[in-house]
Short mmCIF file of C-alpha atoms and ligand atoms in Angstrom, two decimals:
data_model
loop_
_atom_site.label_atom_id
_atom_site.label_comp_id
_atom_site.label_asym_id
_atom_site.label_seq_id
_atom_site.Cartn_x
_atom_site.Cartn_y
_atom_site.Cartn_z
CA MET X 1128 0.00 0.00 0.00
CA ALA X 1129 1.37 3.42 -0.89
CA PRO X 1130 2.54 5.50 2.09
CA SER X 1131 0.04 8.22 1.21
CA LEU X 1132 -2.79 5.70 1.42
CA LEU X 1133 -1.46 4.41 4.73
CA SER X 1134 -1.35 7.86 6.23
CA ALA X 1135 -4.77 8.52 4.83
CA LEU X 1136 -6.07 5.35 6.45
CA THR X 1137 -4.61 6.50 9.75
CA ALA X 1138 -6.33 9.84 9.30
CA LEU X 1139 -9.50 8.06 8.38
CA LEU X 1140 -9.53 5.91 11.47
CA ALA X 1141 -8.88 8.99 13.57
CA THR X 1142 -11.91 10.70 12.07
CA ALA X 1143 -14.17 7.68 11.89
CA SER X 1144 -16.29 8.70 14.84
CA VAL X 1145 -16.83 12.10 13.26
CA ALA X 1146 -17.84 10.45 10.00
CA CYS X 1147 -20.32 8.20 11.74
CA SER X 1148 -21.99 11.06 13.50
CA LEU X 1149 -22.74 12.99 10.32
CA PRO X 1150 -26.45 13.68 10.15
CA GLN X 1151 -28.13 10.77 8.45
CA ASN X 1152 -31.64 10.42 7.27
CA ASN X 1153 -33.39 7.13 7.00
CA PRO X 1154 -34.30 6.42 3.37
CA LEU X 1155 -37.25 4.34 4.54
CA SER X 1156 -39.11 7.42 5.71
CA SER X 1157 -38.73 9.19 2.38
CA ALA X 1158 -39.76 6.12 0.41
CA ALA X 1159 -42.92 5.88 2.46
CA SER X 1160 -43.89 9.50 1.92
CA SER X 1161 -42.98 9.62 -1.74
CA SER X 1162 -45.88 9.64 -4.14
CA THR X 1163 -44.40 9.94 -7.58
CA SER X 1164 -45.84 6.77 -9.01
CA THR X 1165 -49.38 6.37 -10.10
CA ALA X 1166 -51.44 3.24 -10.08
CA THR X 1167 -52.08 2.88 -13.78
CA GLY X 1168 -48.87 0.97 -14.51
CA ALA X 1169 -49.04 1.40 -18.29
CA ALA X 1170 -46.05 -0.12 -20.02
CA SER X 1171 -43.77 -1.17 -17.23
CA SER X 1172 -45.99 -3.42 -15.21
CA THR X 1173 -44.37 -6.36 -13.48
CA SER X 1174 -45.68 -8.68 -16.19
CA GLY X 1175 -43.52 -6.84 -18.70
CA ALA X 1176 -46.31 -6.91 -21.28
CA PRO X 1177 -47.34 -3.64 -22.91
CA ALA X 1178 -50.73 -2.47 -21.72
CA ALA X 1179 -53.41 -3.42 -24.19
CA THR X 1180 -56.10 -0.92 -23.37
CA THR X 1181 -54.17 2.32 -22.87
CA THR X 1182 -51.72 4.18 -25.05
CA ALA X 1183 -48.40 2.57 -24.24
CA ALA X 1184 -46.03 4.78 -22.34
CA CYS X 1185 -42.44 5.30 -23.47
CA ASN X 1186 -40.13 5.88 -20.50
CA ASN X 1187 -43.16 6.19 -18.21
CA SER X 1188 -45.24 8.57 -20.34
CA PRO X 1189 -47.07 8.38 -23.68
CA GLU X 1190 -46.08 12.02 -24.21
CA LEU X 1191 -42.42 11.08 -24.54
CA CYS X 1192 -42.91 8.60 -27.39
CA LEU X 1193 -42.73 11.17 -30.17
CA ARG X 1194 -39.91 13.20 -28.67
CA ALA X 1195 -36.46 12.96 -30.17
CA TYR X 1196 -33.97 11.17 -27.91
CA ASN X 1197 -32.07 14.43 -27.40
CA ASN X 1198 -35.23 16.31 -26.41
CA VAL X 1199 -35.90 14.32 -23.22
CA THR X 1200 -34.33 14.71 -19.78
CA TYR X 1201 -33.02 11.42 -18.34
CA MET X 1202 -32.50 11.31 -14.60
CA GLY X 1203 -29.34 9.34 -13.83
CA ALA X 1204 -27.73 7.47 -10.96
CA HIS X 1205 -24.12 8.54 -10.43
CA ASP X 1206 -21.84 5.61 -9.50
CA SER X 1207 -24.89 3.39 -9.77
CA SER X 1208 -23.02 0.24 -8.75
CA PHE X 1209 -21.37 1.71 -5.64
CA LEU X 1210 -23.96 1.12 -2.97
CA ARG X 1211 -24.56 2.22 0.55
CA ASP X 1212 -26.56 -0.84 1.53
CA ALA X 1213 -26.17 -4.18 3.25
CA SER X 1214 -23.88 -5.42 0.45
CA THR X 1215 -21.21 -2.86 1.45
CA GLY X 1216 -21.91 -2.79 5.19
CA ASN X 1217 -23.76 0.47 4.48
CA SER X 1218 -20.51 2.10 3.47
CA ILE X 1219 -20.69 5.83 4.07
CA ALA X 1220 -18.66 6.12 0.87
CA GLY X 1221 -21.48 4.63 -1.23
CA ASN X 1222 -23.32 6.86 -3.71
CA GLN X 1223 -26.68 5.09 -3.91
CA TYR X 1224 -29.04 3.32 -1.52
CA PHE X 1225 -30.51 1.15 -4.29
CA ASN X 1226 -28.99 -0.82 -7.16
CA ALA X 1227 -29.21 -0.16 -10.87
CA THR X 1228 -32.26 -2.25 -11.74
CA VAL X 1229 -34.23 -0.98 -8.74
CA ALA X 1230 -33.29 2.46 -10.07
CA LEU X 1231 -34.67 1.61 -13.52
CA SER X 1232 -37.97 0.47 -12.00
CA ALA X 1233 -38.12 3.79 -10.14
CA GLY X 1234 -37.81 5.74 -13.41
CA ILE X 1235 -34.05 6.32 -13.60
CA ARG X 1236 -33.02 6.00 -17.27
CA LEU X 1237 -29.29 6.79 -17.10
CA LEU X 1238 -26.84 4.55 -15.23
CA GLN X 1239 -23.26 5.65 -14.71
CA ALA X 1240 -20.48 3.31 -13.55
CA GLN X 1241 -16.68 3.06 -13.46
CA VAL X 1242 -15.06 0.22 -15.37
CA HIS X 1243 -11.59 -1.10 -14.48
CA ASP X 1244 -9.26 -3.83 -15.65
CA SER X 1245 -8.82 -6.58 -13.08
CA GLY X 1246 -6.41 -9.18 -14.40
CA GLY X 1247 -7.81 -8.71 -17.90
CA ALA X 1248 -11.48 -8.80 -16.86
CA LEU X 1249 -13.64 -5.67 -16.91
CA GLU X 1250 -14.95 -5.05 -13.41
CA LEU X 1251 -17.06 -2.34 -11.83
CA CYS X 1252 -14.61 -1.09 -9.25
CA HIS X 1253 -14.40 2.12 -7.34
CA THR X 1254 -11.03 3.64 -8.08
CA SER X 1255 -9.17 0.32 -7.76
CA CYS X 1256 -10.33 -3.28 -7.84
CA GLY X 1257 -8.20 -4.01 -4.78
CA ILE X 1258 -10.38 -1.57 -2.87
CA LEU X 1259 -13.94 -2.18 -3.95
CA ASP X 1260 -15.11 -4.53 -6.67
CA ALA X 1261 -18.84 -4.62 -7.40
CA GLY X 1262 -18.52 -7.52 -9.84
CA THR X 1263 -17.97 -7.90 -13.56
CA LEU X 1264 -19.28 -5.51 -16.17
CA GLU X 1265 -20.78 -8.52 -17.95
CA ALA X 1266 -22.83 -9.64 -14.91
CA TRP X 1267 -24.10 -6.12 -14.37
CA LEU X 1268 -25.02 -5.73 -18.05
CA ALA X 1269 -26.85 -9.09 -17.93
CA LYS X 1270 -29.04 -7.76 -15.08
CA ILE X 1271 -29.83 -4.62 -17.02
CA LYS X 1272 -30.63 -6.70 -20.11
CA PHE X 1273 -32.96 -8.87 -18.01
CA TRP X 1274 -34.77 -5.72 -16.85
CA MET X 1275 -35.00 -4.42 -20.43
CA ASP X 1276 -36.38 -7.78 -21.61
CA GLY X 1277 -39.27 -7.30 -19.21
CA HIS X 1278 -39.81 -3.61 -20.04
CA PRO X 1279 -39.99 -3.45 -23.85
CA ASN X 1280 -41.08 0.19 -24.05
CA GLU X 1281 -38.14 1.64 -22.17
CA VAL X 1282 -35.07 3.39 -23.55
CA VAL X 1283 -32.03 3.11 -21.26
CA THR X 1284 -28.74 5.02 -21.40
CA LEU X 1285 -25.43 3.85 -19.93
CA LEU X 1286 -22.40 6.02 -19.20
CA LEU X 1287 -19.29 3.95 -18.51
CA VAL X 1288 -16.07 5.55 -17.33
CA ASN X 1289 -13.18 3.77 -19.03
CA SER X 1290 -10.77 4.08 -16.11
CA ASP X 1291 -8.06 1.80 -17.50
CA ASN X 1292 -8.24 2.76 -21.16
CA LYS X 1293 -9.64 -0.51 -22.45
CA ASN X 1294 -10.55 -0.66 -26.14
CA ALA X 1295 -13.88 -1.13 -27.89
CA SER X 1296 -13.24 -4.88 -28.37
CA ASP X 1297 -12.79 -5.33 -24.62
CA PHE X 1298 -16.08 -3.54 -23.90
CA GLY X 1299 -17.82 -5.16 -26.86
CA ALA X 1300 -16.95 -8.64 -25.56
CA ALA X 1301 -18.79 -7.93 -22.30
CA PHE X 1302 -21.76 -6.44 -24.16
CA GLU X 1303 -22.03 -9.52 -26.39
CA ALA X 1304 -21.50 -12.09 -23.66
CA SER X 1305 -24.23 -10.46 -21.55
CA GLY X 1306 -26.63 -10.46 -24.50
CA ILE X 1307 -27.36 -6.73 -24.10
CA SER X 1308 -25.60 -5.81 -27.35
CA LYS X 1309 -28.75 -6.74 -29.28
CA TYR X 1310 -30.40 -3.61 -27.86
CA GLY X 1311 -27.49 -1.30 -28.74
CA TYR X 1312 -28.32 1.81 -30.74
CA ALA X 1313 -25.79 2.79 -33.40
CA PRO X 1314 -26.16 6.26 -34.94
CA PRO X 1315 -26.25 6.33 -38.74
CA THR X 1316 -22.69 7.62 -38.92
CA SER X 1317 -20.14 7.83 -36.16
CA ASN X 1318 -19.36 11.39 -35.09
CA ALA X 1319 -22.81 12.45 -36.26
CA ALA X 1320 -24.33 15.38 -34.49
CA THR X 1321 -27.33 14.36 -32.41
CA ALA X 1322 -29.76 16.63 -34.26
CA ASN X 1323 -31.21 13.77 -36.30
CA TRP X 1324 -31.36 11.08 -33.67
CA PRO X 1325 -34.61 9.07 -33.53
CA THR X 1326 -37.59 9.51 -31.27
CA LEU X 1327 -38.07 7.19 -28.32
CA GLN X 1328 -40.82 5.38 -30.26
CA GLU X 1329 -38.47 4.80 -33.19
CA LEU X 1330 -35.81 3.40 -30.88
CA ILE X 1331 -38.45 1.16 -29.28
CA ASN X 1332 -39.82 -0.03 -32.64
CA ALA X 1333 -36.34 -0.91 -33.85
CA ASN X 1334 -35.64 -2.49 -30.45
CA THR X 1335 -32.41 -0.49 -30.31
CA ARG X 1336 -33.30 0.84 -26.89
CA LEU X 1337 -29.86 0.98 -25.29
CA VAL X 1338 -27.68 4.06 -25.79
CA THR X 1339 -24.15 3.52 -24.46
CA PHE X 1340 -21.55 6.20 -23.93
CA VAL X 1341 -18.01 5.36 -22.89
CA ALA X 1342 -15.67 8.01 -21.49
CA SER X 1343 -13.63 7.67 -23.52
CA VAL X 1344 -13.21 5.12 -26.29
CA THR X 1345 -12.01 5.04 -29.88
CA PRO X 1346 -15.05 3.98 -31.91
CA SER X 1347 -14.89 0.61 -33.64
CA PRO X 1348 -17.02 -0.42 -36.65
CA SER X 1349 -17.33 -3.87 -35.02
CA TYR X 1350 -19.14 -2.36 -32.03
CA PRO X 1351 -20.94 0.66 -33.48
CA TYR X 1352 -23.17 0.97 -30.40
CA LEU X 1353 -20.20 1.93 -28.18
CA LEU X 1354 -20.23 5.70 -28.46
CA ASP X 1355 -17.43 7.98 -27.35
CA GLU X 1356 -19.07 10.18 -24.70
CA PHE X 1357 -17.35 13.46 -25.48
CA THR X 1358 -18.20 13.26 -29.17
CA TYR X 1359 -21.88 13.59 -28.23
CA VAL X 1360 -22.09 14.90 -24.65
CA PHE X 1361 -20.65 17.77 -22.64
CA GLU X 1362 -20.64 17.96 -18.85
CA THR X 1363 -20.81 20.56 -16.09
CA PRO X 1364 -18.23 20.26 -13.24
CA TYR X 1365 -18.41 17.06 -11.15
CA ASP X 1366 -16.19 17.86 -8.18
CA VAL X 1367 -18.54 20.06 -6.16
CA ARG X 1368 -18.11 20.43 -2.40
CA SER X 1369 -20.76 23.02 -1.55
CA LEU X 1370 -24.36 23.35 -2.68
CA ASP X 1371 -23.53 26.96 -3.58
CA ASP X 1372 -21.02 25.81 -6.17
CA PHE X 1373 -23.17 24.12 -8.80
CA THR X 1374 -22.74 25.83 -12.16
CA CYS X 1375 -23.84 25.34 -15.74
CA ASN X 1376 -20.37 25.90 -17.19
CA LEU X 1377 -18.77 23.44 -19.53
CA ASP X 1378 -16.13 21.36 -17.74
CA ARG X 1379 -15.49 18.61 -20.33
CA PRO X 1380 -14.61 18.12 -23.15
CA SER X 1381 -11.83 20.65 -23.53
CA SER X 1382 -12.34 20.56 -27.30
CA GLN X 1383 -15.35 22.84 -26.77
CA SER X 1384 -14.78 26.35 -25.46
CA SER X 1385 -18.14 26.84 -23.75
CA ALA X 1386 -21.54 25.33 -23.12
CA ALA X 1387 -22.91 27.59 -25.85
CA SER X 1388 -20.45 26.28 -28.42
CA ALA X 1389 -21.17 22.67 -27.41
CA ILE X 1390 -24.92 23.23 -27.74
CA ALA X 1391 -24.38 24.90 -31.12
CA ALA X 1392 -22.55 21.71 -32.15
CA ASN X 1393 -25.63 19.67 -31.14
CA MET X 1394 -23.89 18.11 -28.15
CA MET X 1395 -26.21 16.96 -25.39
CA PRO X 1396 -25.72 18.55 -21.95
CA LEU X 1397 -25.04 16.44 -18.86
CA MET X 1398 -25.67 18.31 -15.61
CA ASN X 1399 -23.73 16.84 -12.69
CA HIS X 1400 -25.64 17.50 -9.48
CA PHE X 1401 -24.01 15.70 -6.56
CA ALA X 1402 -21.94 17.11 -3.73
CA TYR X 1403 -19.16 15.78 -1.58
CA THR X 1404 -18.50 16.59 2.03
CA SER X 1405 -15.13 16.46 3.77
CA ILE X 1406 -14.69 14.34 6.84
CA SER X 1407 -11.03 15.28 7.17
CA ALA X 1408 -8.58 17.35 5.19
CA ASP X 1409 -8.06 14.45 2.79
CA ILE X 1410 -11.27 12.48 2.80
CA GLU X 1411 -14.44 13.24 0.92
CA ILE X 1412 -17.65 11.27 0.89
CA PRO X 1413 -21.01 11.83 -0.80
CA ASN X 1414 -22.93 14.39 1.21
CA ALA X 1415 -25.84 12.21 2.34
CA GLY X 1416 -26.68 14.56 5.19
CA ALA X 1417 -27.69 17.35 2.79
CA ILE X 1418 -29.31 15.08 0.20
CA ASP X 1419 -32.88 16.25 0.77
CA SER X 1420 -31.74 19.77 -0.13
CA THR X 1421 -29.45 18.65 -2.95
CA ASN X 1422 -32.05 16.51 -4.73
CA ASN X 1423 -35.00 18.80 -4.00
CA PRO X 1424 -37.28 19.56 -6.96
CA SER X 1425 -37.68 23.17 -5.76
CA VAL X 1426 -36.84 25.72 -8.45
CA THR X 1427 -36.19 28.46 -5.92
CA ALA X 1428 -34.19 26.86 -3.08
CA ALA X 1429 -30.44 27.50 -3.25
CA GLY X 1430 -28.49 24.45 -4.35
CA ALA X 1431 -31.62 22.45 -5.20
CA LEU X 1432 -31.74 20.11 -8.21
CA GLY X 1433 -34.74 21.99 -9.62
CA THR X 1434 -33.03 25.36 -9.27
CA HIS X 1435 -29.84 24.11 -10.90
CA ALA X 1436 -31.76 22.63 -13.83
CA GLN X 1437 -33.73 25.83 -14.31
CA ASN X 1438 -30.55 27.92 -14.14
CA CYS X 1439 -28.92 25.76 -16.78
CA THR X 1440 -31.96 25.82 -19.07
CA SER X 1441 -31.94 29.59 -19.01
CA GLN X 1442 -28.16 29.83 -19.43
CA TRP X 1443 -28.30 27.36 -22.31
CA ALA X 1444 -30.81 29.43 -24.29
CA GLY X 1445 -33.71 27.12 -23.48
CA LYS X 1446 -31.90 23.79 -23.97
CA LYS X 1447 -32.73 21.59 -21.00
CA PRO X 1448 -30.24 19.17 -19.49
CA VAL X 1449 -30.61 15.90 -21.42
CA PHE X 1450 -28.72 13.95 -18.74
CA VAL X 1451 -28.56 14.57 -15.01
CA LEU X 1452 -26.47 12.59 -12.52
CA VAL X 1453 -27.36 12.51 -8.83
CA ASP X 1454 -26.34 10.53 -5.75
CA PHE X 1455 -29.06 8.72 -3.72
CA PHE X 1456 -31.58 9.03 -6.59
CA ASP X 1457 -34.51 7.98 -4.39
CA ARG X 1458 -34.16 11.09 -2.27
CA GLY X 1459 -35.84 14.31 -3.37
CA PRO X 1460 -37.04 12.27 -5.17
CA ALA X 1461 -34.71 13.27 -7.99
CA ILE X 1462 -37.05 11.90 -10.65
CA ASP X 1463 -39.54 14.69 -9.90
CA THR X 1464 -37.15 17.19 -11.48
CA ALA X 1465 -36.92 15.14 -14.68
CA ASP X 1466 -40.72 14.90 -14.80
CA ASN X 1467 -41.00 18.66 -14.36
CA LEU X 1468 -38.49 19.31 -17.15
CA ASN X 1469 -40.23 16.79 -19.41
CA GLY X 1470 -43.65 18.20 -18.51
CA ILE X 1471 -45.15 14.78 -17.77
CA LYS X 1472 -47.07 12.88 -15.12
CA ALA X 1473 -45.40 9.49 -14.98
CA THR X 1474 -46.99 6.06 -14.88
CA GLY X 1475 -45.73 2.57 -14.14
CA ARG X 1476 -42.99 3.27 -11.64
CA GLU X 1477 -42.11 1.34 -8.51
CA THR X 1478 -41.01 3.39 -5.53
CA PRO X 1479 -37.93 1.71 -4.03
CA THR X 1480 -38.29 0.25 -0.58
CA SER X 1481 -35.69 -1.35 1.61
CA SER X 1482 -36.03 -5.00 2.47
CA SER X 1483 -37.31 -5.70 5.96
CA THR X 1484 -33.96 -7.17 6.95
CA SER X 1485 -31.91 -4.08 6.17
CA GLY X 1486 -32.71 -2.44 9.49
CA SER X 1487 -32.03 1.13 10.43
CA ILE X 1488 -29.37 2.72 8.27
CA SER X 1489 -28.62 5.36 10.85
CA GLY X 1490 -28.37 2.74 13.56
CA ARG X 1491 -25.93 0.70 11.53
CA LEU X 1492 -23.75 3.70 10.92
CA GLN X 1493 -23.13 3.87 14.64
CA ASP X 1494 -21.53 0.44 14.39
CA ARG X 1495 -17.83 0.08 14.95
CA LEU X 1496 -15.95 0.95 11.80
CA THR X 1497 -15.17 -2.36 10.14
CA SER X 1498 -12.16 -2.92 7.97
CA THR X 1499 -14.50 -3.27 4.98
CA ARG X 1500 -15.89 0.13 5.62
CA ALA X 1501 -12.43 1.61 6.11
CA VAL X 1502 -11.37 0.19 2.80
CA ALA X 1503 -14.44 1.59 1.08
CA LEU X 1504 -13.65 4.99 2.51
CA LEU X 1505 -10.12 4.74 1.23
CA ALA X 1506 -11.67 4.32 -2.18
CA PHE X 1507 -13.18 7.72 -1.83
CA LEU X 1508 -10.00 9.27 -0.64
CA ALA X 1509 -8.38 8.16 -3.85
CA ALA X 1510 -11.53 8.94 -5.84
CA ALA X 1511 -10.95 12.63 -5.29
CA LEU X 1512 -7.94 12.24 -7.53
CA VAL X 1513 -9.56 10.49 -10.45
CA ILE X 1514 -12.21 11.32 -12.92
CA VAL X 1515 -15.67 10.42 -11.67
C1 NAG D 1326 -38.89 19.27 -27.84
O1 NAG D 1326 -40.11 18.82 -27.31
C2 NAG D 1326 -41.01 19.88 -27.00
C3 NAG D 1326 -42.21 19.28 -26.29
O2 NAG D 1326 -42.84 18.32 -27.12
C4 NAG D 1326 -41.39 20.61 -28.28
O3 NAG D 1326 -42.26 21.69 -27.97
C5 NAG D 1326 -40.13 21.13 -28.93
O4 NAG D 1326 -40.43 21.70 -30.18
C6 NAG D 1326 -39.12 20.02 -29.15
N1 NAG D 1326 -37.86 20.58 -29.59
C7 NAG D 1326 -37.28 20.19 -30.70
C8 NAG D 1326 -35.97 20.86 -31.03
O5 NAG D 1326 -37.77 19.35 -31.42
C1 NAG D 1327 -30.92 -5.34 -7.48
O1 NAG D 1327 -31.53 -6.00 -6.39
C2 NAG D 1327 -32.58 -6.87 -6.78
C3 NAG D 1327 -33.24 -7.37 -5.52
O2 NAG D 1327 -32.28 -7.91 -4.67
C4 NAG D 1327 -32.01 -7.98 -7.65
O3 NAG D 1327 -33.04 -8.84 -8.08
C5 NAG D 1327 -31.34 -7.36 -8.88
O4 NAG D 1327 -30.71 -8.34 -9.67
C6 NAG D 1327 -30.31 -6.34 -8.44
N1 NAG D 1327 -29.79 -5.65 -9.61
C7 NAG D 1327 -28.49 -5.38 -9.79
C8 NAG D 1327 -28.11 -4.58 -10.99
O5 NAG D 1327 -27.64 -5.77 -9.03
C1 NAG D 1328 -7.81 -4.45 -27.43
O1 NAG D 1328 -7.07 -4.65 -26.24
C2 NAG D 1328 -6.80 -6.05 -25.99
C3 NAG D 1328 -6.16 -6.13 -24.61
O2 NAG D 1328 -6.97 -5.53 -23.64
C4 NAG D 1328 -5.93 -6.60 -27.09
O3 NAG D 1328 -5.72 -7.97 -26.89
C5 NAG D 1328 -6.62 -6.38 -28.43
O4 NAG D 1328 -5.74 -6.75 -29.48
C6 NAG D 1328 -7.03 -4.93 -28.63
N1 NAG D 1328 -7.84 -4.85 -29.83
C7 NAG D 1328 -7.71 -3.87 -30.71
C8 NAG D 1328 -8.63 -3.93 -31.89
O5 NAG D 1328 -6.91 -2.98 -30.57
C1 NAG D 1329 -28.85 29.57 -9.77
O1 NAG D 1329 -28.54 30.87 -10.23
C2 NAG D 1329 -28.49 31.83 -9.19
C3 NAG D 1329 -28.36 33.20 -9.84
O2 NAG D 1329 -27.31 33.20 -10.77
C4 NAG D 1329 -27.30 31.50 -8.29
O3 NAG D 1329 -27.21 32.43 -7.21
C5 NAG D 1329 -27.53 30.11 -7.69
O4 NAG D 1329 -26.39 29.72 -6.94
C6 NAG D 1329 -27.76 29.11 -8.78
N1 NAG D 1329 -28.16 27.87 -8.11
C7 NAG D 1329 -27.97 26.67 -8.60
C8 NAG D 1329 -28.35 25.51 -7.77
O5 NAG D 1329 -27.49 26.51 -9.71
#
């Protein structure tokens, strides 16, 4: 272990009691009071069959069917495979309370994850596979494919961070082995501007309902559905430590000089809206304590998701964020802001609930810091240094 990591671990252990006393809110209470889903259950019922008697919804609303892909706002789960749940000992370094397919059932349509090389295999690791490994990319893709099989009217977007510079063949192998490649959307020409991308209904009819961005990858004609993120998407800053610091400025790619120039080039905006909090000089974790403010649909409260989205829409000459990434998507709930931007009332969602065995999150956080949890926190220490 590098000396800097060792000293960081020492610092971490010294601050562990502080970390564990950060204000925590129990996600169970918010799930119970949330009322974003309606009872009609149009296209994404548990049977997976399209509703016969109502107009089928696309991405939870019939009104979205005829919209172009780039004229819809997709709410997204940042670090969707890095969980703060029983599987990680409720790691306070986790970004989400619920996994990626629970997120899809709740209306999330963008899943972001970090992909690393572990002895030649592509794994979903946080920062390093020696620190936290959430399994293979292929296994994760297979679960998403299984969900898409059962929800034939849904368009899903993936954003995979290519942490170890693997090539399109490496990614393509996992997409094919999982079976999800059959849903992959390939634009008519690579490097095409997004102006002429299909509507959701067209993607559904062609059954090319999976849009995959990799940051970054050299496109390969053998895997035309693996799209280089920064050819099509620009992002606002991701390393935000105060709710006052969210902006609508272009952070990446550096090939564009401003958000305005990226929009003029038909790039789709991704608004990062998650905040870190420091638990020591060196250690940052997702700010779960402030999450009800961060993910709030209010369009007037400072730092709120709704306010940030409205600010960006006005700064971007009316172009709404196409992609949004949040931590703890179930809080807010974040999906309300996407519904407001899309101007829809959604149907067919399932509000996430914790299993009865998961117990009190806040109670568990008072537990003695286990080595697993310490290691997960170390991941975050190092995460401050890498692209998220
Ligand atoms: C986007 O969708 C809205 C709502 O249907 C519509 O009014 C608007 O014209 C669309 N924008 C483009 C560029 O097609
Ligand atoms: C999420 O959890 C559910 C319930 O435990 C499970 O069926 C599903 O496979 C999980 N999905 C992922 C992506 O891990
Ligand atoms: C992609 O990388 C793998 C190693 O990860 C290598 O074996 C393969 O030849 C590369 N393929 C291409 C097309 O560059
Ligand atoms: C929104 O814009 C206002 C005015 O420029 C600014 O004070 C505020 O910090 C912004 N809030 C968010 C969340 O973007």
